[in-house]
mmCIF file of C-alpha atoms in Angstrom:
data_model
loop_
_atom_site.group_PDB
_atom_site.id
_atom_site.type_symbol
_atom_site.label_atom_id
_atom_site.label_comp_id
_atom_site.label_asym_id
_atom_site.label_seq_id
_atom_site.Cartn_x
_atom_site.Cartn_y
_atom_site.Cartn_z
ATOM 1 C CA MET A 22 131.400 32.065 137.048
ATOM 2 C CA GLY A 23 129.339 31.310 134.004
ATOM 3 C CA TYR A 24 128.274 32.655 130.659
ATOM 4 C CA ASP A 25 124.998 33.414 128.914
ATOM 5 C CA TRP A 26 123.561 35.065 125.839
ATOM 6 C CA ASN A 27 123.315 38.846 125.932
ATOM 7 C CA ALA A 28 121.793 41.774 124.039
ATOM 8 C CA MET A 29 120.671 40.917 120.456
ATOM 9 C CA SER A 30 121.859 37.291 120.692
ATOM 10 C CA TYR A 31 119.688 36.879 123.850
ATOM 11 C CA GLN A 32 116.694 38.235 122.004
ATOM 12 C CA GLU A 33 117.242 35.875 119.089
ATOM 13 C CA VAL A 34 117.405 32.878 121.371
ATOM 14 C CA LYS A 35 114.231 33.933 123.215
ATOM 15 C CA ALA A 36 112.383 34.458 119.934
ATOM 16 C CA ALA A 37 113.456 31.133 118.397
ATOM 17 C CA GLY A 38 110.538 28.974 117.297
ATOM 18 C CA LYS A 39 107.930 31.750 117.712
ATOM 19 C CA GLY A 40 107.978 33.023 114.155
ATOM 20 C CA ALA A 41 105.016 30.877 113.027
ATOM 21 C CA ILE A 42 102.894 31.970 115.957
ATOM 22 C CA VAL A 43 103.561 35.643 115.275
ATOM 23 C CA PHE A 44 102.836 35.161 111.566
ATOM 24 C CA VAL A 45 99.506 33.464 112.246
ATOM 25 C CA LEU A 46 98.483 36.194 114.730
ATOM 26 C CA GLY A 47 99.409 38.817 112.125
ATOM 27 C CA MET A 48 97.196 37.094 109.564
ATOM 28 C CA VAL A 49 94.305 36.901 112.069
ATOM 29 C CA PHE A 50 94.558 40.632 112.955
ATOM 30 C CA VAL A 51 94.682 41.668 109.291
ATOM 31 C CA PHE A 52 91.692 39.409 108.575
ATOM 32 C CA LEU A 53 89.635 40.917 111.375
ATOM 33 C CA ILE A 54 90.506 44.502 110.296
ATOM 34 C CA LEU A 55 89.542 43.785 106.705
ATOM 35 C CA ALA A 56 86.333 42.054 107.776
ATOM 36 C CA ALA A 57 85.366 45.098 109.832
ATOM 37 C CA GLN A 58 86.308 47.531 107.007
ATOM 38 C CA TYR A 59 84.393 45.691 104.258
ATOM 39 C CA GLU A 60 81.638 44.353 106.588
ATOM 40 C CA SER A 61 82.146 40.923 105.019
ATOM 41 C CA TRP A 62 83.611 37.624 106.214
ATOM 42 C CA SER A 63 84.385 36.331 102.701
ATOM 43 C CA LEU A 64 86.042 39.344 101.078
ATOM 44 C CA PRO A 65 89.229 39.290 103.264
ATOM 45 C CA PHE A 66 89.994 35.777 101.961
ATOM 46 C CA SER A 67 90.532 37.128 98.447
ATOM 47 C CA VAL A 68 92.971 39.647 99.892
ATOM 48 C CA LEU A 69 94.956 37.317 102.160
ATOM 49 C CA LEU A 70 95.073 34.277 99.833
ATOM 50 C CA GLY A 71 97.923 36.059 97.958
ATOM 51 C CA THR A 72 100.070 36.263 101.112
ATOM 52 C CA PRO A 73 101.430 32.637 100.871
ATOM 53 C CA PHE A 74 103.028 33.535 97.532
ATOM 54 C CA ALA A 75 104.925 36.379 99.202
ATOM 55 C CA VAL A 76 106.130 34.042 101.957
ATOM 56 C CA PHE A 77 107.193 31.481 99.356
ATOM 57 C CA GLY A 78 109.141 34.183 97.518
ATOM 58 C CA ALA A 79 110.906 35.217 100.713
ATOM 59 C CA MET A 80 111.926 31.628 101.558
ATOM 60 C CA LEU A 81 113.035 31.023 97.969
ATOM 61 C CA GLY A 82 115.175 34.154 97.978
ATOM 62 C CA LEU A 83 116.836 33.160 101.250
ATOM 63 C CA TRP A 84 117.457 29.621 99.973
ATOM 64 C CA LEU A 85 119.068 30.875 96.731
ATOM 65 C CA CYS A 86 121.314 33.275 98.679
ATOM 66 C CA ARG A 87 122.238 30.524 101.122
ATOM 67 C CA GLN A 88 123.731 28.554 98.248
ATOM 68 C CA VAL A 89 126.310 31.299 97.951
ATOM 69 C CA ASP A 90 126.537 32.588 101.527
ATOM 70 C CA PRO A 91 125.578 30.194 104.365
ATOM 71 C CA SER A 92 124.758 33.120 106.664
ATOM 72 C CA TYR A 93 121.347 33.658 104.966
ATOM 73 C CA VAL A 94 119.290 31.715 107.455
ATOM 74 C CA ASN A 95 115.713 31.980 108.596
ATOM 75 C CA ASN A 96 116.507 33.933 111.761
ATOM 76 C CA ILE A 97 114.599 36.639 113.627
ATOM 77 C CA PHE A 98 115.474 39.276 111.005
ATOM 78 C CA ALA A 99 114.039 37.121 108.219
ATOM 79 C CA GLN A 100 110.900 36.495 110.302
ATOM 80 C CA ILE A 101 110.418 40.199 110.802
ATOM 81 C CA GLY A 102 110.638 40.670 107.032
ATOM 82 C CA ILE A 103 108.107 37.874 106.441
ATOM 83 C CA LEU A 104 105.696 39.373 108.956
ATOM 84 C CA THR A 105 106.053 42.731 107.107
ATOM 85 C CA LEU A 106 105.071 40.980 103.880
ATOM 86 C CA VAL A 107 101.615 40.233 105.295
ATOM 87 C CA GLY A 108 100.690 43.901 105.179
ATOM 88 C CA LEU A 109 102.595 44.632 101.960
ATOM 89 C CA ALA A 110 101.009 41.763 100.023
ATOM 90 C CA ALA A 111 97.579 42.630 101.368
ATOM 91 C CA LYS A 112 98.073 46.240 100.263
ATOM 92 C CA ASN A 113 98.563 45.134 96.626
ATOM 93 C CA SER A 114 95.512 42.914 96.782
ATOM 94 C CA ILE A 115 93.344 45.635 98.332
ATOM 95 C CA LEU A 116 94.067 47.937 95.396
ATOM 96 C CA ILE A 117 92.366 45.403 93.084
ATOM 97 C CA VAL A 118 89.675 44.048 95.382
ATOM 98 C CA GLU A 119 88.434 47.515 96.431
ATOM 99 C CA PHE A 120 87.878 48.610 92.810
ATOM 100 C CA ALA A 121 86.418 45.231 91.788
ATOM 101 C CA ARG A 122 83.972 45.395 94.716
ATOM 102 C CA MET A 123 82.907 48.911 93.637
ATOM 103 C CA LYS A 124 82.342 47.797 90.033
ATOM 104 C CA VAL A 125 80.275 44.759 91.078
ATOM 105 C CA HIS A 126 78.177 46.763 93.523
ATOM 106 C CA GLY A 127 77.678 49.301 90.741
ATOM 107 C CA GLY A 128 75.906 46.673 88.645
ATOM 108 C CA ALA A 129 78.759 45.291 86.545
ATOM 109 C CA PRO A 130 78.956 41.519 86.053
ATOM 110 C CA LEU A 131 81.406 39.829 88.401
ATOM 111 C CA LEU A 132 83.962 38.704 85.807
ATOM 112 C CA GLU A 133 83.835 41.862 83.683
ATOM 113 C CA GLY A 134 83.979 44.161 86.682
ATOM 114 C CA THR A 135 86.965 42.318 88.136
ATOM 115 C CA LEU A 136 88.880 42.432 84.870
ATOM 116 C CA GLU A 137 88.234 46.143 84.481
ATOM 117 C CA ALA A 138 89.427 46.773 88.035
ATOM 118 C CA ALA A 139 92.577 44.766 87.430
ATOM 119 C CA LYS A 140 93.324 46.821 84.298
ATOM 120 C CA LEU A 141 92.707 50.132 86.073
ATOM 121 C CA ARG A 142 94.934 49.291 89.037
ATOM 122 C CA PHE A 143 97.709 47.514 87.170
ATOM 123 C CA ARG A 144 99.954 50.542 86.779
ATOM 124 C CA PRO A 145 99.474 51.931 90.350
ATOM 125 C CA ILE A 146 100.254 48.485 91.781
ATOM 126 C CA LEU A 147 103.465 48.199 89.805
ATOM 127 C CA MET A 148 104.543 51.733 90.668
ATOM 128 C CA THR A 149 104.045 51.372 94.430
ATOM 129 C CA ALA A 150 105.440 47.808 94.505
ATOM 130 C CA PHE A 151 108.600 48.532 92.597
ATOM 131 C CA ALA A 152 109.139 51.735 94.545
ATOM 132 C CA PHE A 153 109.201 49.602 97.709
ATOM 133 C CA ILE A 154 111.299 46.828 96.159
ATOM 134 C CA LEU A 155 113.945 49.307 94.966
ATOM 135 C CA GLY A 156 113.767 51.043 98.341
ATOM 136 C CA VAL A 157 115.036 47.918 100.179
ATOM 137 C CA VAL A 158 117.984 47.440 97.816
ATOM 138 C CA PRO A 159 120.313 49.295 100.276
ATOM 139 C CA LEU A 160 119.367 46.686 102.888
ATOM 140 C CA VAL A 161 120.246 43.871 100.480
ATOM 141 C CA LEU A 162 123.598 45.477 99.693
ATOM 142 C CA ALA A 163 124.420 46.567 103.267
ATOM 143 C CA LYS A 164 127.992 46.482 104.497
ATOM 144 C CA GLY A 165 129.730 47.140 107.772
ATOM 145 C CA ALA A 166 128.844 46.321 111.386
ATOM 146 C CA GLY A 167 125.484 44.535 111.689
ATOM 147 C CA ALA A 168 125.143 44.285 107.938
ATOM 148 C CA GLN A 169 124.230 40.611 107.959
ATOM 149 C CA GLY A 170 121.000 41.172 109.853
ATOM 150 C CA ARG A 171 119.993 43.951 107.443
ATOM 151 C CA LYS A 172 120.880 41.814 104.423
ATOM 152 C CA VAL A 173 118.780 38.900 105.587
ATOM 153 C CA MET A 174 115.816 41.104 106.354
ATOM 154 C CA GLY A 175 116.186 42.989 103.103
ATOM 155 C CA MET A 176 116.474 39.803 100.986
ATOM 156 C CA SER A 177 113.350 38.285 102.553
ATOM 157 C CA VAL A 178 111.280 41.425 101.923
ATOM 158 C CA PHE A 179 112.853 42.011 98.433
ATOM 159 C CA ALA A 180 112.212 38.482 97.139
ATOM 160 C CA GLY A 181 108.797 38.136 98.829
ATOM 161 C CA MET A 182 107.498 41.430 97.523
ATOM 162 C CA ALA A 183 108.791 40.678 94.012
ATOM 163 C CA MET A 184 107.009 37.321 94.000
ATOM 164 C CA ALA A 185 103.840 38.828 95.424
ATOM 165 C CA THR A 186 103.827 41.547 92.757
ATOM 166 C CA VAL A 187 104.458 39.301 89.774
ATOM 167 C CA ILE A 188 102.093 36.485 90.793
ATOM 168 C CA GLY A 189 99.584 38.515 92.821
ATOM 169 C CA VAL A 190 98.618 40.795 89.939
ATOM 170 C CA LEU A 191 97.598 37.755 88.017
ATOM 171 C CA LEU A 192 96.012 35.621 90.809
ATOM 172 C CA VAL A 193 94.231 38.193 93.002
ATOM 173 C CA PRO A 194 91.482 38.858 90.422
ATOM 174 C CA MET A 195 90.948 35.101 90.016
ATOM 175 C CA LEU A 196 90.786 34.636 93.788
ATOM 176 C CA PHE A 197 88.303 37.478 94.119
ATOM 177 C CA VAL A 198 86.013 35.919 91.502
ATOM 178 C CA LEU A 199 86.315 32.508 93.143
ATOM 179 C CA VAL A 200 85.570 33.748 96.637
ATOM 180 C CA GLU A 201 82.630 35.843 95.447
ATOM 181 C CA ARG A 202 81.104 32.940 93.575
ATOM 182 C CA LEU A 203 81.510 30.610 96.531
ATOM 183 C CA SER A 204 80.078 33.171 98.961
ATOM 184 C CA ARG A 205 77.041 33.820 96.696
ATOM 185 C CA ARG A 206 76.348 30.143 96.023
ATOM 186 C CA GLY A 207 72.845 29.203 97.183
ATOM 187 C CA GLU A 208 71.576 32.799 97.034
ATOM 188 C CA PRO A 209 68.396 33.336 95.001
ATOM 189 C CA THR A 210 69.024 35.024 91.700
ATOM 190 C CA VAL A 211 66.878 38.062 91.037
ATOM 191 C CA PRO A 212 66.031 38.561 87.349
ATOM 192 C CA PRO A 213 66.529 42.016 85.828
ATOM 193 C CA SER A 214 63.550 44.358 86.076
ATOM 194 C CA GLY A 215 63.159 44.479 82.326
ATOM 195 C CA ALA A 216 63.004 40.692 81.995
ATOM 196 C CA SER A 217 60.497 40.377 84.858
ATOM 197 C CA GLY A 218 58.316 43.093 83.311
ATOM 198 C CA GLU A 219 58.305 41.380 79.919
ATOM 199 C CA GLN A 220 57.486 38.058 81.563
ATOM 200 C CA SER A 221 54.516 39.512 83.492
ATOM 201 C CA GLN A 222 53.286 41.246 80.324
ATOM 202 C CA SER A 223 53.439 38.009 78.335
ATOM 203 C CA VAL A 224 51.596 36.233 81.105
ATOM 204 C CA GLY A 225 48.898 38.930 81.077
ATOM 205 C CA ASN A 226 48.465 38.749 77.327
ATOM 206 C CA HIS A 227 48.221 34.963 77.523
ATOM 207 C CA GLY A 228 45.479 35.239 80.170
#
């Protein structure tokens, strides 16, 4: 005779300690997909650099709830929520980065184009983000059988998405400008056509 873990408890024990590996793999896959979509190795960094703020918000929310209820632990349900935040935080960043990239490629200066893109996408980002945040409130307030797993998952996603929305809207444009300047460092600067024409004309007159 003996005893062993079974069903959901067995899955939790088997998945213990693998949350970091799954999170890193999720980041790698999202990075590769964005690199293929934008045909750039530098642009995905400006999208994914906002993800740590979402993870920090999830851990902070769980820690604050654990001060009241010790059952709010970093278990498999919380790790699933944190993995979900990778895509959700990237989605908010893409809304800004995509428009900023279009503005810059259209000839706008880097800083001005990024600020204009951030202003244009500010309202859509808040609308979609708060729609999702309010959508997980039933998970946070769950009751009944199996409610604790839903509450832990809901709190991690709720707090992480709130943090990513508040901080990401401010930091993603800055990260985009920083990454673009670093990626373009060392590239030759091409003067505007008008300036080059005036320069050649002045040289001709001087000759």
